[in-house]
Coordinates of C-alpha atoms and ligand atoms in Angstrom, one line a residue:
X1 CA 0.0 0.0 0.0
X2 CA 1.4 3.3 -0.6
X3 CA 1.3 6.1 1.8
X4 CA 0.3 9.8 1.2
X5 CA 3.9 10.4 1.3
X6 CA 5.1 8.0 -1.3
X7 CA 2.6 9.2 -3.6
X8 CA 4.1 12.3 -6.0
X9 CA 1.8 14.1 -8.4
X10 CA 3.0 13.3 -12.0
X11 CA 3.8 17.2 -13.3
X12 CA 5.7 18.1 -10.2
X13 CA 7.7 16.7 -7.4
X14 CA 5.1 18.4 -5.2
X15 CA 3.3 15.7 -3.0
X16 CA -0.1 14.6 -4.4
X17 CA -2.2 14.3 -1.3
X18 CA -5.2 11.6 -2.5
X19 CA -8.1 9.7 -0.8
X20 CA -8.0 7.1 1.2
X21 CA -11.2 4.7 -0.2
X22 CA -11.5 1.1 1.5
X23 CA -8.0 1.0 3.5
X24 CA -5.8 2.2 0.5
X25 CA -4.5 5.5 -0.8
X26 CA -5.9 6.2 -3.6
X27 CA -5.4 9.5 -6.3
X28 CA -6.9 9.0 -9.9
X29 CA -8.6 12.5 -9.8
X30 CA -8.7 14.8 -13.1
X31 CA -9.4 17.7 -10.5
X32 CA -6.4 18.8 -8.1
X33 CA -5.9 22.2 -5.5
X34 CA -2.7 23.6 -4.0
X35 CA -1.8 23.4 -0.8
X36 CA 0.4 25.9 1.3
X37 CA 2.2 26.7 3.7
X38 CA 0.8 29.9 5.0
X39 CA 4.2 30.9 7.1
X40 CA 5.7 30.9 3.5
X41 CA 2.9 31.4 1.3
X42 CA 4.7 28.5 -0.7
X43 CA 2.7 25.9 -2.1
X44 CA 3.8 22.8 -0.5
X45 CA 1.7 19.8 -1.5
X46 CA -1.4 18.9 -4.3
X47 CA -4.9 17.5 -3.4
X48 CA -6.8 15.9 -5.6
X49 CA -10.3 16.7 -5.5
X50 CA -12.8 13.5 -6.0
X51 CA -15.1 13.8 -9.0
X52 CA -18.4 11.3 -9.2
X53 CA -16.2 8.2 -9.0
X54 CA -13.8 8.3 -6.2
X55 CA -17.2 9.7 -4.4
X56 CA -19.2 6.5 -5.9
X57 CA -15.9 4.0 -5.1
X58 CA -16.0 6.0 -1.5
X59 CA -19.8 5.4 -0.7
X60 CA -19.6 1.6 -2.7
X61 CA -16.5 1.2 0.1
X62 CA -18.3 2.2 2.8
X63 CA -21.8 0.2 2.1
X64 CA -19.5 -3.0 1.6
X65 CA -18.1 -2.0 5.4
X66 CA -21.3 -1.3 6.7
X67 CA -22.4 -4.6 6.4
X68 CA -20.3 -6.0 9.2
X69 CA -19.3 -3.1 11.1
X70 CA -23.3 -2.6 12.2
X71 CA -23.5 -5.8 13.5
X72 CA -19.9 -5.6 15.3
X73 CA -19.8 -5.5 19.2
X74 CA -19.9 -2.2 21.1
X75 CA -17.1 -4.0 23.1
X76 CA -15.1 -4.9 20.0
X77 CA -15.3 -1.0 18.5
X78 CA -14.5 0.4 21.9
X79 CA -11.1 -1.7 21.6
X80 CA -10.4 -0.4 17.9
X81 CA -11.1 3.3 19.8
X82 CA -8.8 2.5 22.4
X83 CA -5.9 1.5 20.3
X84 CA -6.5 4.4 17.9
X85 CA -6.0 6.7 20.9
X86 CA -2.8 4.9 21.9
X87 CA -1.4 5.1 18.1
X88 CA -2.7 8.9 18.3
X89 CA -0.3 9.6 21.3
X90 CA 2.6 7.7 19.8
X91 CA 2.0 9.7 16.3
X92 CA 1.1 13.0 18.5
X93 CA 4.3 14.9 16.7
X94 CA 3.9 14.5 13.9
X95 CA -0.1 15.3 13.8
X96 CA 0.7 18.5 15.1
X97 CA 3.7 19.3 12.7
X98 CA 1.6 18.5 10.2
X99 CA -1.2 20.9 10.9
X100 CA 1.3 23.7 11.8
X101 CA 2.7 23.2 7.9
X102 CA -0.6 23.4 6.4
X103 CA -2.9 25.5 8.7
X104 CA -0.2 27.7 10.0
X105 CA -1.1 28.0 13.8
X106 CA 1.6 27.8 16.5
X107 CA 2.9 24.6 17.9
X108 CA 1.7 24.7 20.8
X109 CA -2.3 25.5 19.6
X110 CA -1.8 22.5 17.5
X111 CA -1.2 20.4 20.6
X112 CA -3.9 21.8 22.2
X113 CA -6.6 21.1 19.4
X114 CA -4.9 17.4 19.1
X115 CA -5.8 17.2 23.0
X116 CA -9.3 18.2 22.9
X117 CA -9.7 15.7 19.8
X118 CA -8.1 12.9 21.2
X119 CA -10.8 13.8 24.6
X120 CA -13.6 12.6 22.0
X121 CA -11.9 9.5 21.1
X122 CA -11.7 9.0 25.0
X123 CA -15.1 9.3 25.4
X124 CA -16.0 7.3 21.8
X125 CA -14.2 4.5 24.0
X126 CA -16.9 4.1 26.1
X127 CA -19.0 2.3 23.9
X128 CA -20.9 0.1 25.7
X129 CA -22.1 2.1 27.6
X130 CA -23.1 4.7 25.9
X131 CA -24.7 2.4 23.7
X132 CA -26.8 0.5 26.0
X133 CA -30.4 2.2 25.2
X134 CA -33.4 2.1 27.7
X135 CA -35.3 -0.6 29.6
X136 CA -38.6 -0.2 31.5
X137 CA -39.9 -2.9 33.3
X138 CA -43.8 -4.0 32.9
X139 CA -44.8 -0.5 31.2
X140 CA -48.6 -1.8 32.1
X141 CA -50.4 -5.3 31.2
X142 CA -47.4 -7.3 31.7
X143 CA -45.2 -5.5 28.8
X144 CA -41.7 -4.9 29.3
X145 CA -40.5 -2.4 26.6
X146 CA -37.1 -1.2 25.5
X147 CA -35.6 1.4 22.9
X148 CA -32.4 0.3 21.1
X149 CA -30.0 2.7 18.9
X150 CA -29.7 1.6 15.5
X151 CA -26.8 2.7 12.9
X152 CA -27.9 4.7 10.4
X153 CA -25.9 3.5 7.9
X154 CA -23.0 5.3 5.4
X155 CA -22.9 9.3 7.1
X156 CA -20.5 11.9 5.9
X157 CA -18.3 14.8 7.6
X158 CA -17.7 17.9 5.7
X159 CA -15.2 19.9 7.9
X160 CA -13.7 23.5 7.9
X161 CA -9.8 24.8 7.7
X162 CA -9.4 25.7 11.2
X163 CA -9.0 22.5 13.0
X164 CA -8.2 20.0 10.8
X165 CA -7.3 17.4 13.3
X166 CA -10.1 18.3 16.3
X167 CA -13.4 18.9 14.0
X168 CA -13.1 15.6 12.0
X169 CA -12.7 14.1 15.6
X170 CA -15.6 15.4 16.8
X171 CA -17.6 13.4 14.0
X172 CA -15.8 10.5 12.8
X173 CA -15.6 8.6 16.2
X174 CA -19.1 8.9 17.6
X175 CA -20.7 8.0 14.2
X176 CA -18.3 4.8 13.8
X177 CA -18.7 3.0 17.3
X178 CA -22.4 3.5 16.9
X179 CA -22.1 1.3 14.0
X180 CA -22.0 3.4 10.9
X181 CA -19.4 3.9 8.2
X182 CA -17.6 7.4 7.4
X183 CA -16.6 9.4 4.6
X184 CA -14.9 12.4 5.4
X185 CA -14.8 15.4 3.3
X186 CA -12.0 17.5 5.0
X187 CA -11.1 21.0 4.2
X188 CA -8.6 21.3 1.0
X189 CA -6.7 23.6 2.6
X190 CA -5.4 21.5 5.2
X191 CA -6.2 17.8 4.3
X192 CA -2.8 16.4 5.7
X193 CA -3.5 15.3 9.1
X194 CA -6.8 13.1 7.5
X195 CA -4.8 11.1 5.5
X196 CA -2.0 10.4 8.2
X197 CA -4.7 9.3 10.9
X198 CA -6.7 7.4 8.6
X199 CA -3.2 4.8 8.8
X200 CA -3.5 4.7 12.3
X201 CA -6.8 3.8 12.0
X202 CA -6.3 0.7 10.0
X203 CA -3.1 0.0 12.0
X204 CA -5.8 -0.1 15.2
X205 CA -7.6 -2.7 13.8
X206 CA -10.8 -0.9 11.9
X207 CA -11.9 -2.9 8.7
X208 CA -11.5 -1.6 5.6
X209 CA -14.2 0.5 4.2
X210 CA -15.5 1.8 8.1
X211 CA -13.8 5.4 7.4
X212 CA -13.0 7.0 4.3
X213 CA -11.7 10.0 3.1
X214 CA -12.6 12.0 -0.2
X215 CA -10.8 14.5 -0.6
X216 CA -12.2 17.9 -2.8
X217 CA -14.0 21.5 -3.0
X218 CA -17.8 22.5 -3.3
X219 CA -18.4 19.9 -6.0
X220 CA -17.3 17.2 -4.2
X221 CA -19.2 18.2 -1.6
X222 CA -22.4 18.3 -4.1
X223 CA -21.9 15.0 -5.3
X224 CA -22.1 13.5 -1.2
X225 CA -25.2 15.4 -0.6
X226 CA -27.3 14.6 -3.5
X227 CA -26.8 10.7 -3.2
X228 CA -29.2 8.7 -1.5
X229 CA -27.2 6.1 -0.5
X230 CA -25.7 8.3 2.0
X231 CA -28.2 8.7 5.4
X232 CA -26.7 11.8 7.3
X233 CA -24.1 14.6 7.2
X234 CA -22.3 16.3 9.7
X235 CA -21.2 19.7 8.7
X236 CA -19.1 22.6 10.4
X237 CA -18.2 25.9 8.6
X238 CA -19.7 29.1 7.6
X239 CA -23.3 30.3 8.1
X240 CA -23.8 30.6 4.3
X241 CA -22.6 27.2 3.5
X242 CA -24.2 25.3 6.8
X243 CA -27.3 26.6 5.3
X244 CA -27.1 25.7 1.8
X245 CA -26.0 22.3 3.3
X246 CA -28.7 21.8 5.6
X247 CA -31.7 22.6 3.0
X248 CA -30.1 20.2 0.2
X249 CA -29.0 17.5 2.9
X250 CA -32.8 17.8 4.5
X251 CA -34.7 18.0 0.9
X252 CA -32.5 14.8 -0.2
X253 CA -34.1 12.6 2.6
X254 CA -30.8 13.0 4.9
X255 CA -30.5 13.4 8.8
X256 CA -28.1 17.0 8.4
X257 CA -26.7 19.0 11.9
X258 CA -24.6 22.1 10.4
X259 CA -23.0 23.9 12.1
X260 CA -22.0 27.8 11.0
X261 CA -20.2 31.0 11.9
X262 CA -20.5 32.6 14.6
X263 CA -19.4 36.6 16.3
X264 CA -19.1 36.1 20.1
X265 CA -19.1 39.0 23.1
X266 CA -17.8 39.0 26.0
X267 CA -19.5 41.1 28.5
X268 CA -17.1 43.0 30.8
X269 CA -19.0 44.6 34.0
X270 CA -17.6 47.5 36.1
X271 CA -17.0 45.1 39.1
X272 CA -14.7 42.6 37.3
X273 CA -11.1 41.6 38.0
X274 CA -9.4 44.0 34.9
X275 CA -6.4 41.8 34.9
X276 CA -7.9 38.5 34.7
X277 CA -10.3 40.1 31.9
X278 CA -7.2 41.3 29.8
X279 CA -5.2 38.2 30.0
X280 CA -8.5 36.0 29.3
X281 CA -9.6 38.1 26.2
X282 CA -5.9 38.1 24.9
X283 CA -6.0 34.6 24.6
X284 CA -10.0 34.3 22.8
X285 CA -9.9 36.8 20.8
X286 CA -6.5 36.7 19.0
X287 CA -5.2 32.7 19.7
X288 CA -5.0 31.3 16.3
X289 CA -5.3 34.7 14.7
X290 CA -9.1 34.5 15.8
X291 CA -10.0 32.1 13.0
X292 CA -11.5 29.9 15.8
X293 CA -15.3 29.5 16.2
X294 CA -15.5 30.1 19.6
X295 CA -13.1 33.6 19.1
X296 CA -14.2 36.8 21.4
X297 CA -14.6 39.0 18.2
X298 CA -16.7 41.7 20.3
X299 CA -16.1 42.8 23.8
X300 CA -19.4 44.9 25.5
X301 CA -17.6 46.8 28.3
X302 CA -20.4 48.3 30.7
X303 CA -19.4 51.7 31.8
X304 CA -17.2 54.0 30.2
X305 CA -14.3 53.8 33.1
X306 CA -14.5 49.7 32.5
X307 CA -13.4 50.1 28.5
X308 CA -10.9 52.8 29.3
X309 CA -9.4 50.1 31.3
X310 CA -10.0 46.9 29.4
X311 CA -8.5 48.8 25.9
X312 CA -5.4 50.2 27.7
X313 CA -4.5 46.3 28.7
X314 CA -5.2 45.1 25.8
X315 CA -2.8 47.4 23.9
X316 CA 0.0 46.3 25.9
X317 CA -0.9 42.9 25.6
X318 CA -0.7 43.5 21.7
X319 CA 2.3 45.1 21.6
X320 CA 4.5 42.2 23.1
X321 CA 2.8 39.5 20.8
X322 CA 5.1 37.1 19.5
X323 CA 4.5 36.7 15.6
X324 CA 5.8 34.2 13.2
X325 CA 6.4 30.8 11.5
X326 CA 3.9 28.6 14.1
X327 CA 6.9 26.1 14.0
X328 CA 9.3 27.9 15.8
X329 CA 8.9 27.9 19.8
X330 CA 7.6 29.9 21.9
X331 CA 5.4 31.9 19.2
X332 CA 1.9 33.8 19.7
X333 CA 0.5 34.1 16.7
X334 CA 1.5 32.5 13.1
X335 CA -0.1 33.5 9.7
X336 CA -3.7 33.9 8.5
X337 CA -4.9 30.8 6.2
X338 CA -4.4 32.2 3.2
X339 CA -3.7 35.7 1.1
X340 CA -7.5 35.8 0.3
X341 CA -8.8 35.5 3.7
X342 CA -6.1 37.7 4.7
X343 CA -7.4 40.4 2.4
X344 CA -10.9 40.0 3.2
X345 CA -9.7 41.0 6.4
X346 CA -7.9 44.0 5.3
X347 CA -11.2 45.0 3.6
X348 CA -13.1 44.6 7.2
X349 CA -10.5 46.5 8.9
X350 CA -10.7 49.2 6.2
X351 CA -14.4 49.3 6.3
X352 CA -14.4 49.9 10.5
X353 CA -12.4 52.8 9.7
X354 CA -14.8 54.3 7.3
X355 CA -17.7 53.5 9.7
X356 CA -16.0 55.9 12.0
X357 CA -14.4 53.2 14.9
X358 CA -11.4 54.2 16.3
X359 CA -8.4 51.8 15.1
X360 CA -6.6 51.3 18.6
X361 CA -3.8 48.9 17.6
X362 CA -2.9 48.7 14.0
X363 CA -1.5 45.6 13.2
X364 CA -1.8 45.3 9.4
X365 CA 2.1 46.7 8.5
X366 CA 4.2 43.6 10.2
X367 CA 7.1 42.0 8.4
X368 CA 8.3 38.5 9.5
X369 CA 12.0 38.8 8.6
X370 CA 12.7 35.6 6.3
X371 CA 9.1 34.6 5.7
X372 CA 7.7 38.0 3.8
X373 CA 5.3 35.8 1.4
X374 CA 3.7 34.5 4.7
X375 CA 0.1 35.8 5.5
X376 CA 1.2 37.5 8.5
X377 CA -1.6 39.9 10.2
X378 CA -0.9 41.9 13.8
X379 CA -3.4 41.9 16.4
X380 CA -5.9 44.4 15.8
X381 CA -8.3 46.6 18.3
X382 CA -11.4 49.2 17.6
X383 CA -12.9 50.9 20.1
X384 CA -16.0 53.0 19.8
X385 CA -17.8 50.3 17.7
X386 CA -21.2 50.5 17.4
X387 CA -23.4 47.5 16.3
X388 CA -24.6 48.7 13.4
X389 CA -20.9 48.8 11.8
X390 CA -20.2 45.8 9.5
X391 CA -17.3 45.0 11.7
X392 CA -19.9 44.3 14.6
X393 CA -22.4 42.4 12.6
X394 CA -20.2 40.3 10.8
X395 CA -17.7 37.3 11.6
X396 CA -14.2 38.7 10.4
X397 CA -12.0 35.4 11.4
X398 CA -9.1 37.4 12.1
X399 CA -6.8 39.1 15.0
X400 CA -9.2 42.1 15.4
X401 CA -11.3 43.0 18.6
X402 CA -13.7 45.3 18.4
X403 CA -14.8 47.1 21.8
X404 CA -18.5 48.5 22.1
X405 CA -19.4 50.4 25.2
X406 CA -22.7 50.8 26.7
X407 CA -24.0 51.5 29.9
X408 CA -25.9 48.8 31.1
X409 CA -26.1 44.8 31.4
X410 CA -29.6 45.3 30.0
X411 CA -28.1 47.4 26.7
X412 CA -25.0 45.4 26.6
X413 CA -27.7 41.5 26.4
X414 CA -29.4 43.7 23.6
X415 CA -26.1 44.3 21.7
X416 CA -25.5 40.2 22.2
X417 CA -29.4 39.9 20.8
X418 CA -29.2 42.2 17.6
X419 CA -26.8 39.6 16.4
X420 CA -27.5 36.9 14.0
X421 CA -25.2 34.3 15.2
X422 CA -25.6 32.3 18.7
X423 CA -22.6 30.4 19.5
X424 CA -20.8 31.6 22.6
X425 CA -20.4 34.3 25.1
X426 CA -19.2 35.3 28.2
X427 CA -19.4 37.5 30.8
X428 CA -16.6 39.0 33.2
X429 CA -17.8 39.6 37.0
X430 CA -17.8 39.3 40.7
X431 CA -21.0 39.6 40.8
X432 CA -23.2 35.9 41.1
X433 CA -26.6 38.3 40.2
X434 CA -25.4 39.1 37.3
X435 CA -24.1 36.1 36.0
X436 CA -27.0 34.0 36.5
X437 CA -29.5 36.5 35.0
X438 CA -27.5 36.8 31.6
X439 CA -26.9 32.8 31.7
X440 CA -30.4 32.1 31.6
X441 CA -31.8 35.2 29.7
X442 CA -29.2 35.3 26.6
X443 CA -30.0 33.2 23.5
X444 CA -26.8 31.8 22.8
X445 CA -25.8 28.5 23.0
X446 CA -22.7 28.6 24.8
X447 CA -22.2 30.4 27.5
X448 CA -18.9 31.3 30.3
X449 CA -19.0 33.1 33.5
X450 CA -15.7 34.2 33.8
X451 CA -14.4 31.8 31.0
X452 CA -13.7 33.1 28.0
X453 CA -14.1 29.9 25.6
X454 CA -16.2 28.2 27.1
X455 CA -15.8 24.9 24.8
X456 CA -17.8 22.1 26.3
X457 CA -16.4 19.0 27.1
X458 CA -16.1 15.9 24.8
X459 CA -19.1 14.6 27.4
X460 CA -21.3 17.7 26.9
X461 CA -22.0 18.5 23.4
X462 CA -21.5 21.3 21.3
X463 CA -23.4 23.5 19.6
X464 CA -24.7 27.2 18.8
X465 CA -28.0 28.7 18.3
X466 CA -29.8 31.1 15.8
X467 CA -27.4 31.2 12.4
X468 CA -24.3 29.2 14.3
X469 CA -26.6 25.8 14.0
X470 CA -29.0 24.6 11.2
X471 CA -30.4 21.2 12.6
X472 CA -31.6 19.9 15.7
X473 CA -29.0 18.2 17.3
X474 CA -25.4 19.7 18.7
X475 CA -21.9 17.9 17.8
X476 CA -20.3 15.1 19.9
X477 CA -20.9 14.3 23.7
X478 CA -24.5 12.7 24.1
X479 CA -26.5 14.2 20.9
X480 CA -24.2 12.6 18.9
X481 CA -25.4 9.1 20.1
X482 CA -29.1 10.7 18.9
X483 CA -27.4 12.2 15.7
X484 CA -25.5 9.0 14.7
X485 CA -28.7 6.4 15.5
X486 CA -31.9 5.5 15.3
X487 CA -34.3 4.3 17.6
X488 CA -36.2 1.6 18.0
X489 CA -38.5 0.6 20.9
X490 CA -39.9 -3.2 21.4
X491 CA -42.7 -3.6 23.6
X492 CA -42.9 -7.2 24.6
X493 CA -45.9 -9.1 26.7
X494 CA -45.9 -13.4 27.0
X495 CA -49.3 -13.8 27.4
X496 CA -50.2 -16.9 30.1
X497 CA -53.4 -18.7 30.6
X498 CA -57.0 -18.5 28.6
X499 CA -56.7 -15.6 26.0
X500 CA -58.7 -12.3 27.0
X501 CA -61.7 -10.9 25.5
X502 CA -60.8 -8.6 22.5
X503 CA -60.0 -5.0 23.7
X504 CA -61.6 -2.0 21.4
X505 CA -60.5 0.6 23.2
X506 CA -56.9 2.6 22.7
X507 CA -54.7 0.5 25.5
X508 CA -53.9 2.5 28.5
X509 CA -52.7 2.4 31.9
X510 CA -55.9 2.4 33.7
Ligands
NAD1 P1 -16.2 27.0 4.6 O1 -17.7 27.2 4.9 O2 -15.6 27.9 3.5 O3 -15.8 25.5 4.3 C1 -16.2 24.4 5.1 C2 -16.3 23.2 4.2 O4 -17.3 23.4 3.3 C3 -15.0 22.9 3.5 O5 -14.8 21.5 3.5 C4 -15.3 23.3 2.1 O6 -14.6 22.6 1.1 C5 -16.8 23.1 1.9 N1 -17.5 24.1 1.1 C6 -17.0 25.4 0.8 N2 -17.9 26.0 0.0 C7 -18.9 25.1 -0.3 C8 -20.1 25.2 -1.1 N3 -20.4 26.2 -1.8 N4 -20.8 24.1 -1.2 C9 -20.5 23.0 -0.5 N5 -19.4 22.9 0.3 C10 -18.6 23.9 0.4 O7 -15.5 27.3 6.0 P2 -14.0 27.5 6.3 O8 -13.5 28.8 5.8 O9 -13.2 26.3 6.0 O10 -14.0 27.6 7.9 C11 -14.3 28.7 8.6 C12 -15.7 28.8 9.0 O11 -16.1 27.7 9.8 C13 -16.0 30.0 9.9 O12 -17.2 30.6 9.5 C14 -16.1 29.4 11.3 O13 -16.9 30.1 12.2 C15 -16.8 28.1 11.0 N6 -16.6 27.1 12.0 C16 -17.6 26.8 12.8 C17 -17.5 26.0 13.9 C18 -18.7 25.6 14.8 O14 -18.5 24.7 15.6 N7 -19.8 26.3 14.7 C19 -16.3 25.3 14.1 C20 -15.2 25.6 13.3 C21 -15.4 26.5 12.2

């Protein structure tokens, strides 16, 4: 079997990066993308994208594998989990360097996506139970009844850039131990880290045709939704595409959850610890640049004296970030995705001054000695942002923090309200009050007191509201054993002595 490493695209010496279709490496695509390293802006590697066969060889793959895998123990795919997680740790490294080289973020972000993965295959590992369904005893008339979760059959994951290694994980696992098979449709600009763990996951022991990988763009992504054969699709991305997704998926017959963009405030309140709140929103709203989901993009200070405070931190938290190649130790920040996301951020940043914000920190004019091609961005602040500017409304997935002031919890829930999206917030205070009345008021679907990111665990499960989630169910923890099955319930009665008199009327407990 070749690996992705052996395989070189014929017109270049560049890697070819393929798909990985019932246990092999695979790359007989017409269609192919570039993919770079964005410390450099070299392009590093290839990717083929998948036209209608490697998608119809993918799904063929992964009907073949359903036929044993759904029948498979819980025990038995709980140990394929557990030695998966073991061969995970071993190959930690190199996960991570691999992710650095393609997505750009620093080293030690890497790890910490890798370790919040690997908690879902952790959790994935307890199978069994998690599987066990629901019993009830003598339900009335002598009927014990019980609800057991089927597989669904062949589901698919379409995932986004930012984490390559820890959004994949937050699908592929759950959907496989409850007896499905997988095709995974990864993001082309960072597709390495798939193909590598897919080895792992034959070396652990899962049969061939369980989890697949097609690799491609939108039109690969067309041809997964608008086959029948497939029963569900995971999604993660923007707002625009979860959408589009969800409606085609749902239209075609197929159990979708998409997930979407998101702009997420942190509310600061007069009587909060400043220092904590400066150090906390260093780290959510420019770790990984900001292109993170969960990012602090806006931060509602209440009182004027409170964002005097808050911005005058923040600028000398800016000042001594560390920025360069992600690889190199001890780094803050690395490079933006790519030149055109990049720009797309100049543009917002551009617009915010037009709209009359004040631009606090200016970090568009860095230079990274020795890597000048990279898509290197500085960290960013507005204050006086009002939420009718485009920079308030809008998810800008970069290193720039806006700062709106307002007077009030009340006005400050409001500016969280006007807001299309619903993924997280926060809010910064002593104060218990407080915290519990904008917990339970606020329509978002995460929520921190005092925690910035405020990521559940893989036992909880994730998932926005309002535009950040098109479907019913959240990702991983418990909904995913909903998402990934279906039920059935058996009601069951043996019936002793003479038979009864017909019964006409609806049965009932009496
Ligand atoms: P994206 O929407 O551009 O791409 C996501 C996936 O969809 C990729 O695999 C891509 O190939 C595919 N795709 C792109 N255009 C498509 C189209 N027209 N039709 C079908 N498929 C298409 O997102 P991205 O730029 O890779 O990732 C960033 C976005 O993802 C941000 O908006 C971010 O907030 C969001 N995100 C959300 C969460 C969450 O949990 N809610 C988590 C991570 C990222």
């Amino acid at each position: 079997m070749a690996t992705t490493s052996q395989i070189m695209s014929e017109n270049s010496q560049l890697e070819m990066l393929g798909h990985y279709i019932n246990g092999q490496h695979v790359q007989d695509s017409v269609r192919s993308g570039e993919v770079y390293n964005p410390a450099t802006g070299e392009v590093i590697k290839q990717v083929a994208f998948a036209d209608a066969e490697q998608v119809d060889a993918a799904i063929i793959a992964a009907e073949q594998g359903f036929k044993d895998w759904r029948s498979s123990s819980p025990v038995s795919r709980a140990r394929v989990m557990f030695r998966f997680k073991e061969l995970l740790e071993k190959n930690a490294d190199e996960i991570i360097h691999l992710t650095v080289h393609e997505h750009g973020k620093v080293l030690e972000d890497a790890r910490g996506e890798f370790n919040r993965g690997l908690e879902i295959i952790e959790y994935a590992c307890g199978a069994p139970e998690l599987l066990k369904g629901e019993h009830s005893m003598n339900v009335g008339g002598d009927i014990n009844s019980w609800s057991e979760f089927h597989p669904l059959g062949v589901v698919a994951g379409i995932t986004p850039f930012n984490f390559p290694v820890m959004v994949p994980m937050w699908m592929y696992p759950m959907a496989i131990i409850c007896g499905n098979t997988f095709i995974l449709k990864p993001s082309e600009k960072d597709p390495g880290p798939s193909l590598f763990i897919a080895d792992l996951f034959k070396q652990a022991g899962l049969p061939d045709g369980v989890f697949n990988i097609v690799n491609g763009d939108s039109e690969t992504v067309e041809l997964l939704l608008s086959d029948n054969r497939i029963a569900a699709v995971s999604f993660v991305g923007s707002s625009n595409i979860a959408e589009l997704i969800y409606e085609t998926g749902t239209r075609s017959g197929k159990r979708v959850q998409a997930l979407g963009g998101a702009k997420n405030h942190a509310v600061v309140m007069p009587d909060a610890d400043i220092d904590n709140v400066v150090k906390s929103l260093t780290g959510a709203a420019y770790g990984s640049c900001g292109e993170r989901c969960m990012a602090i993009s806006v931060a509602v200070c209440v009182g004027d004296e409170t964002a005097d405070k808050v911005v005058a931190g923040l600028t000398d938290e800016i000042k001594q970030f560390k920025i360069g190649n992600g690889m190199q130790a001890g780094m803050d920040l690395g490079p933006l995705i790519s030149s055109g996301h990049k720009n797309k951020i100049l543009e917002y940043i551009e617009s915010g001054i037009e709209d009359g914000a004040r631009l606090v920190v200016d970090g568009r004019n860095i230079s990274i000695a020795g890597h000048e091609k990279g898509y290197f961005l500085g960290g960013c602040l507005f204050d006086n942002v009002t939420p009718q500017m485009k920079i308030c409304r809008e998810e800008i997935f970069g290193p720039v923090l806006c700062i709106v002031r307002t007077s009030s919890l009340d006005e400050a829930m409001q500016v969280i309200e006007q807001n299309p999206y619903g993924n997280g917030t926060c809010i910064f205070t002593r104060d218990g009050g407080a915290a519990n009345y904008f917990s339970e008021n606020i329509n978002i679907g995460m929520v921190g007191v005092n925690v910035p990111l405020p990521v559940p665990v893989a036992y909880h499960s994730f998932g926005g509201w309002k535009r950040s989630l098109f479907g019913d169910l959240s990702i991983y923890g418990p909904d995913a054993i909903r998402f990934y099955t279906r039920r059935k319930t058996i009601s069951q009665r043996w019936p002793t002595g003479a038979s009864e008199r017909a019964q006409f009327s609806f049965p009932s407990n009496k």
